[in-house]
Amino acid sequence: DATDPDEWYKFFSRFGKVVYITVCKKNGKLGETLIDRYVIKQCINDLERQLAITTITSTVTSLFYRKRDLTYWQNQLNTIDNKLSTMYLDKYLACRVFITFEYEEHQRLALNELEVPDVDAFFDNKSKINYRHLFRGKNVLDIKESPEPDAVIWKNLEQSNIRRFINRIFSRCLTIGMLIACYFAVQVGEKTSTITLSVIIVFIDALLAYIFDYITELEGPQDEGSFQESLQLKLFSIRILLST
């Protein structure tokens, strides 16, 4: 419930001059709904523009909009507006807070004083940090150096630590399963013929890049650096397997 920027400003100002505070809320569903409304509004504008040009709809357009005419999209807009009016009243909790200091030395000071191991932050282990640096006098903050804004995967910020941990375990199991399956596929190819082995290797090399990309997405990485690091580790593992 810590969505007040002034509260965060007061807490972090002890380490230096704070210039920006960005509070990210768990309102992803609201954002997705607003995007849907924008798309629907664009469809209405396109249809109204088309009707303004001519009153006779072409055969292709008629087929395309047979069940999605102007009335359909207006009804969709009314439905989504009613949905938004309810969502606007909801309270959204904070999921991440980004603090920008004017000087890097102040940032380093905050990291040195507040950063604790992930396990201690997860279990709120107060013995690992100076009591003066507990947020609201009782909470251990999970502090990390933030990536650049354009490298943040914003849609994944809402995931809790527990969900991210479960997703990583699931991703690791899928990756190991894929590596074992590829190993046995290569073994079968070696026992069959050289041509079969070549086809299997080419197929695995081409297909797994897309599969591993999807598996890495399941982990919910919060920035592009983490995504690429996890993806490259998987690809490196399969390259080692195929080369041996």
mmCIF file of C-alpha atoms in Angstrom:
data_model
loop_
_atom_site.group_PDB
_atom_site.id
_atom_site.type_symbol
_atom_site.label_atom_id
_atom_site.label_comp_id
_atom_site.label_asym_id
_atom_site.label_seq_id
_atom_site.Cartn_x
_atom_site.Cartn_y
_atom_site.Cartn_z
ATOM 1 C CA ASP A 1 0.000 0.000 0.000
ATOM 2 C CA ALA A 2 3.061 2.293 -0.164
ATOM 3 C CA THR A 3 1.932 4.334 -3.164
ATOM 4 C CA ASP A 4 2.669 7.807 -1.759
ATOM 5 C CA PRO A 5 5.791 9.262 -3.466
ATOM 6 C CA ASP A 6 6.317 11.624 -0.517
ATOM 7 C CA GLU A 7 6.769 8.668 1.820
ATOM 8 C CA TRP A 8 9.450 7.189 -0.431
ATOM 9 C CA TYR A 9 11.090 10.593 -0.845
ATOM 10 C CA LYS A 10 11.341 11.030 2.914
ATOM 11 C CA PHE A 11 12.815 7.548 3.371
ATOM 12 C CA PHE A 12 15.496 7.766 0.652
ATOM 13 C CA SER A 13 16.413 11.416 1.199
ATOM 14 C CA ARG A 14 18.588 10.307 4.135
ATOM 15 C CA PHE A 15 21.097 8.983 1.574
ATOM 16 C CA GLY A 16 21.208 12.038 -0.685
ATOM 17 C CA LYS A 17 19.223 14.258 -2.996
ATOM 18 C CA VAL A 18 16.342 12.426 -4.669
ATOM 19 C CA VAL A 19 15.219 13.901 -7.982
ATOM 20 C CA TYR A 20 12.665 11.402 -9.309
ATOM 21 C CA ILE A 21 10.368 8.789 -7.789
ATOM 22 C CA THR A 22 8.375 6.375 -9.952
ATOM 23 C CA VAL A 23 5.787 4.183 -8.234
ATOM 24 C CA CYS A 24 4.589 1.267 -10.368
ATOM 25 C CA LYS A 25 1.199 -0.117 -9.419
ATOM 26 C CA LYS A 26 -0.371 -3.516 -10.010
ATOM 27 C CA ASN A 27 -2.741 -2.157 -12.619
ATOM 28 C CA GLY A 28 -1.720 -4.223 -15.618
ATOM 29 C CA LYS A 29 -5.313 -5.312 -16.281
ATOM 30 C CA LEU A 30 -6.362 -1.679 -16.365
ATOM 31 C CA GLY A 31 -3.623 -0.903 -18.881
ATOM 32 C CA GLU A 32 -4.631 -3.830 -21.088
ATOM 33 C CA THR A 33 -8.266 -2.730 -20.979
ATOM 34 C CA LEU A 34 -7.304 0.817 -21.983
ATOM 35 C CA ILE A 35 -5.360 -0.609 -24.930
ATOM 36 C CA ASP A 36 -8.423 -2.633 -25.948
ATOM 37 C CA ARG A 37 -10.520 0.533 -25.796
ATOM 38 C CA TYR A 38 -8.022 2.344 -28.014
ATOM 39 C CA VAL A 39 -8.175 -0.450 -30.610
ATOM 40 C CA ILE A 40 -11.983 -0.446 -30.572
ATOM 41 C CA LYS A 41 -12.032 3.334 -30.923
ATOM 42 C CA GLN A 42 -9.721 3.092 -33.927
ATOM 43 C CA CYS A 43 -12.046 0.546 -35.555
ATOM 44 C CA ILE A 44 -14.999 2.907 -35.033
ATOM 45 C CA ASN A 45 -13.065 5.829 -36.507
ATOM 46 C CA ASP A 46 -12.048 3.759 -39.542
ATOM 47 C CA LEU A 47 -15.617 2.638 -40.174
ATOM 48 C CA GLU A 48 -17.009 6.148 -39.753
ATOM 49 C CA ARG A 49 -14.393 7.454 -42.184
ATOM 50 C CA GLN A 50 -15.289 4.754 -44.662
ATOM 51 C CA LEU A 51 -19.018 5.468 -44.390
ATOM 52 C CA ALA A 52 -18.352 9.151 -44.907
ATOM 53 C CA ILE A 53 -16.620 8.406 -48.223
ATOM 54 C CA THR A 54 -19.300 6.132 -49.646
ATOM 55 C CA THR A 55 -22.605 4.643 -48.590
ATOM 56 C CA ILE A 56 -22.026 1.519 -50.682
ATOM 57 C CA THR A 57 -19.686 -0.928 -48.976
ATOM 58 C CA SER A 58 -17.452 -3.016 -51.185
ATOM 59 C CA THR A 59 -17.907 -6.791 -51.298
ATOM 60 C CA VAL A 60 -14.643 -7.511 -49.487
ATOM 61 C CA THR A 61 -15.343 -5.019 -46.728
ATOM 62 C CA SER A 62 -18.876 -6.319 -46.391
ATOM 63 C CA LEU A 63 -17.596 -9.845 -45.866
ATOM 64 C CA PHE A 64 -14.987 -8.674 -43.378
ATOM 65 C CA TYR A 65 -17.402 -6.598 -41.311
ATOM 66 C CA ARG A 66 -20.412 -8.875 -41.725
ATOM 67 C CA LYS A 67 -20.609 -9.413 -37.955
ATOM 68 C CA ARG A 68 -18.426 -6.465 -36.982
ATOM 69 C CA ASP A 69 -20.124 -3.379 -38.292
ATOM 70 C CA LEU A 70 -20.256 0.046 -36.685
ATOM 71 C CA THR A 71 -23.035 -0.999 -34.298
ATOM 72 C CA TYR A 72 -20.983 -3.969 -33.094
ATOM 73 C CA TRP A 73 -17.943 -1.844 -32.251
ATOM 74 C CA GLN A 74 -20.073 0.820 -30.553
ATOM 75 C CA ASN A 75 -21.586 -1.866 -28.330
ATOM 76 C CA GLN A 76 -18.091 -3.123 -27.561
ATOM 77 C CA LEU A 77 -17.039 0.419 -26.669
ATOM 78 C CA ASN A 78 -19.981 0.836 -24.300
ATOM 79 C CA THR A 79 -19.191 -2.477 -22.645
ATOM 80 C CA ILE A 80 -15.552 -1.649 -22.125
ATOM 81 C CA ASP A 81 -16.395 1.848 -20.841
ATOM 82 C CA ASN A 82 -18.659 0.299 -18.205
ATOM 83 C CA LYS A 83 -15.860 -2.065 -17.261
ATOM 84 C CA LEU A 84 -13.379 0.806 -16.991
ATOM 85 C CA SER A 85 -15.680 2.876 -14.805
ATOM 86 C CA THR A 86 -15.498 0.063 -12.241
ATOM 87 C CA MET A 87 -11.764 -0.482 -12.623
ATOM 88 C CA TYR A 88 -11.040 3.213 -12.064
ATOM 89 C CA LEU A 89 -12.522 2.911 -8.560
ATOM 90 C CA ASP A 90 -10.275 0.027 -7.552
ATOM 91 C CA LYS A 91 -7.203 0.605 -5.415
ATOM 92 C CA TYR A 92 -3.960 -0.691 -6.890
ATOM 93 C CA LEU A 93 -1.029 -1.613 -4.692
ATOM 94 C CA ALA A 94 2.557 -0.701 -5.480
ATOM 95 C CA CYS A 95 4.652 -3.461 -7.054
ATOM 96 C CA ARG A 96 7.925 -1.616 -7.748
ATOM 97 C CA VAL A 97 9.403 1.773 -6.863
ATOM 98 C CA PHE A 98 12.217 3.411 -8.831
ATOM 99 C CA ILE A 99 14.320 6.032 -7.057
ATOM 100 C CA THR A 100 16.607 8.390 -8.985
ATOM 101 C CA PHE A 101 19.338 10.238 -7.108
ATOM 102 C CA GLU A 102 21.043 13.338 -8.426
ATOM 103 C CA TYR A 103 24.514 11.924 -7.749
ATOM 104 C CA GLU A 104 25.764 8.385 -8.237
ATOM 105 C CA GLU A 105 27.589 8.416 -4.896
ATOM 106 C CA HIS A 106 24.232 8.826 -3.155
ATOM 107 C CA GLN A 107 22.857 5.890 -5.107
ATOM 108 C CA ARG A 108 25.850 3.762 -4.100
ATOM 109 C CA LEU A 109 25.395 4.749 -0.471
ATOM 110 C CA ALA A 110 21.747 3.670 -0.539
ATOM 111 C CA LEU A 111 22.652 0.346 -2.166
ATOM 112 C CA ASN A 112 25.431 -0.344 0.346
ATOM 113 C CA GLU A 113 23.194 0.426 3.320
ATOM 114 C CA LEU A 114 19.978 -1.249 2.145
ATOM 115 C CA GLU A 115 20.935 -4.130 -0.148
ATOM 116 C CA VAL A 116 20.503 -7.581 1.421
ATOM 117 C CA PRO A 117 20.461 -11.125 -0.046
ATOM 118 C CA ASP A 118 17.262 -12.091 -1.840
ATOM 119 C CA VAL A 119 16.449 -14.741 0.762
ATOM 120 C CA ASP A 120 16.650 -12.234 3.632
ATOM 121 C CA ALA A 121 14.498 -9.747 1.757
ATOM 122 C CA PHE A 122 11.975 -12.480 0.923
ATOM 123 C CA PHE A 123 11.628 -13.580 4.560
ATOM 124 C CA ASP A 124 11.869 -10.015 5.901
ATOM 125 C CA ASN A 125 14.941 -10.866 7.979
ATOM 126 C CA LYS A 126 15.440 -7.721 10.056
ATOM 127 C CA SER A 127 18.700 -8.932 11.598
ATOM 128 C CA LYS A 128 20.536 -8.359 8.302
ATOM 129 C CA ILE A 129 20.016 -4.608 8.212
ATOM 130 C CA ASN A 130 20.368 -1.611 10.498
ATOM 131 C CA TYR A 131 17.035 -1.075 12.254
ATOM 132 C CA ARG A 132 17.117 2.593 11.212
ATOM 133 C CA HIS A 133 16.859 1.512 7.583
ATOM 134 C CA LEU A 134 13.726 -0.582 7.987
ATOM 135 C CA PHE A 135 10.912 0.845 5.892
ATOM 136 C CA ARG A 136 8.136 2.039 8.203
ATOM 137 C CA GLY A 137 10.278 0.648 11.000
ATOM 138 C CA LYS A 138 9.360 -2.965 10.215
ATOM 139 C CA ASN A 139 9.960 -3.934 6.565
ATOM 140 C CA VAL A 140 13.166 -5.028 4.807
ATOM 141 C CA LEU A 141 13.228 -3.628 1.279
ATOM 142 C CA ASP A 142 14.392 -5.690 -1.688
ATOM 143 C CA ILE A 143 16.863 -3.157 -3.108
ATOM 144 C CA LYS A 144 18.664 -3.592 -6.440
ATOM 145 C CA GLU A 145 20.310 -1.318 -8.963
ATOM 146 C CA SER A 146 17.748 -0.570 -11.613
ATOM 147 C CA PRO A 147 18.316 -1.137 -15.346
ATOM 148 C CA GLU A 148 17.680 1.612 -17.867
ATOM 149 C CA PRO A 149 13.954 2.413 -18.348
ATOM 150 C CA ASP A 150 13.928 1.128 -21.932
ATOM 151 C CA ALA A 151 15.368 -2.209 -20.728
ATOM 152 C CA VAL A 152 12.638 -2.812 -18.138
ATOM 153 C CA ILE A 153 9.987 -5.389 -19.080
ATOM 154 C CA TRP A 154 7.140 -3.500 -17.464
ATOM 155 C CA LYS A 155 4.481 -6.194 -17.865
ATOM 156 C CA ASN A 156 6.473 -8.540 -15.611
ATOM 157 C CA LEU A 157 6.906 -6.118 -12.710
ATOM 158 C CA GLU A 158 3.628 -7.187 -11.111
ATOM 159 C CA GLN A 159 4.786 -10.751 -10.541
ATOM 160 C CA SER A 160 5.455 -11.549 -6.902
ATOM 161 C CA ASN A 161 8.710 -13.129 -5.741
ATOM 162 C CA ILE A 162 6.904 -16.413 -5.043
ATOM 163 C CA ARG A 163 5.389 -16.558 -8.506
ATOM 164 C CA ARG A 164 8.725 -15.689 -10.116
ATOM 165 C CA PHE A 165 10.432 -18.440 -8.116
ATOM 166 C CA ILE A 166 7.828 -21.020 -9.184
ATOM 167 C CA ASN A 167 8.080 -19.888 -12.812
ATOM 168 C CA ARG A 168 11.857 -20.268 -12.739
ATOM 169 C CA ILE A 169 11.634 -23.792 -11.316
ATOM 170 C CA PHE A 170 9.080 -24.701 -13.987
ATOM 171 C CA SER A 171 11.263 -23.140 -16.697
ATOM 172 C CA ARG A 172 14.339 -25.050 -15.506
ATOM 173 C CA CYS A 173 12.399 -28.335 -15.552
ATOM 174 C CA LEU A 174 11.174 -27.659 -19.094
ATOM 175 C CA THR A 175 14.693 -26.795 -20.221
ATOM 176 C CA ILE A 176 16.188 -29.943 -18.724
ATOM 177 C CA GLY A 177 13.398 -31.998 -20.272
ATOM 178 C CA MET A 178 14.085 -30.477 -23.683
ATOM 179 C CA LEU A 179 17.824 -31.151 -23.378
ATOM 180 C CA ILE A 180 17.201 -34.794 -22.417
ATOM 181 C CA ALA A 181 14.780 -35.232 -25.334
ATOM 182 C CA CYS A 182 17.301 -33.705 -27.744
ATOM 183 C CA TYR A 183 20.039 -35.974 -26.406
ATOM 184 C CA PHE A 184 18.013 -39.110 -27.085
ATOM 185 C CA ALA A 185 16.952 -37.754 -30.493
ATOM 186 C CA VAL A 186 20.617 -37.290 -31.421
ATOM 187 C CA GLN A 187 21.412 -40.803 -30.174
ATOM 188 C CA VAL A 188 18.673 -42.246 -32.375
ATOM 189 C CA GLY A 189 19.985 -40.272 -35.353
ATOM 190 C CA GLU A 190 23.518 -41.569 -34.830
ATOM 191 C CA LYS A 191 22.288 -45.152 -34.839
ATOM 192 C CA THR A 192 20.145 -44.628 -37.947
ATOM 193 C CA SER A 193 22.215 -42.801 -40.552
ATOM 194 C CA THR A 194 24.344 -39.713 -41.101
ATOM 195 C CA ILE A 195 21.593 -38.031 -43.122
ATOM 196 C CA THR A 196 19.028 -38.649 -40.380
ATOM 197 C CA LEU A 197 21.414 -37.258 -37.775
ATOM 198 C CA SER A 198 22.021 -34.134 -39.869
ATOM 199 C CA VAL A 199 18.292 -33.550 -40.298
ATOM 200 C CA ILE A 200 17.663 -33.973 -36.577
ATOM 201 C CA ILE A 201 20.445 -31.539 -35.639
ATOM 202 C CA VAL A 202 19.242 -28.919 -38.126
ATOM 203 C CA PHE A 203 15.668 -29.327 -36.915
ATOM 204 C CA ILE A 204 16.665 -29.030 -33.240
ATOM 205 C CA ASP A 205 18.935 -26.056 -33.898
ATOM 206 C CA ALA A 206 16.185 -24.178 -35.754
ATOM 207 C CA LEU A 207 13.252 -25.055 -33.497
ATOM 208 C CA LEU A 208 14.743 -24.766 -30.025
ATOM 209 C CA ALA A 209 15.595 -21.086 -30.431
ATOM 210 C CA TYR A 210 11.857 -20.322 -30.558
ATOM 211 C CA ILE A 211 10.985 -22.833 -27.823
ATOM 212 C CA PHE A 212 13.635 -21.471 -25.448
ATOM 213 C CA ASP A 213 12.476 -17.933 -26.152
ATOM 214 C CA TYR A 214 8.971 -18.938 -25.048
ATOM 215 C CA ILE A 215 10.284 -20.805 -21.983
ATOM 216 C CA THR A 216 12.354 -17.777 -20.965
ATOM 217 C CA GLU A 217 9.250 -15.591 -21.239
ATOM 218 C CA LEU A 218 7.553 -17.907 -18.744
ATOM 219 C CA GLU A 219 10.182 -17.018 -16.146
ATOM 220 C CA GLY A 220 8.916 -13.441 -16.066
ATOM 221 C CA PRO A 221 12.283 -11.641 -16.315
ATOM 222 C CA GLN A 222 12.019 -8.012 -15.265
ATOM 223 C CA ASP A 223 14.565 -6.564 -17.672
ATOM 224 C CA GLU A 224 16.093 -7.347 -21.054
ATOM 225 C CA GLY A 225 19.467 -8.161 -19.528
ATOM 226 C CA SER A 226 18.002 -10.954 -17.387
ATOM 227 C CA PHE A 227 15.993 -12.227 -20.341
ATOM 228 C CA GLN A 228 18.987 -12.406 -22.655
ATOM 229 C CA GLU A 229 21.216 -13.942 -19.983
ATOM 230 C CA SER A 230 18.737 -16.757 -19.327
ATOM 231 C CA LEU A 231 18.062 -17.313 -23.033
ATOM 232 C CA GLN A 232 21.736 -17.406 -24.005
ATOM 233 C CA LEU A 233 22.475 -19.907 -21.219
ATOM 234 C CA LYS A 234 19.817 -22.247 -22.618
ATOM 235 C CA LEU A 235 21.076 -21.829 -26.199
ATOM 236 C CA PHE A 236 24.669 -22.378 -25.081
ATOM 237 C CA SER A 237 23.636 -25.614 -23.357
ATOM 238 C CA ILE A 238 21.991 -26.999 -26.488
ATOM 239 C CA ARG A 239 24.967 -25.946 -28.639
ATOM 240 C CA ILE A 240 27.290 -27.897 -26.327
ATOM 241 C CA LEU A 241 24.981 -30.905 -26.545
ATOM 242 C CA LEU A 242 24.817 -30.800 -30.334
ATOM 243 C CA SER A 243 28.567 -30.292 -30.744
ATOM 244 C CA THR A 244 29.359 -33.377 -28.684
#
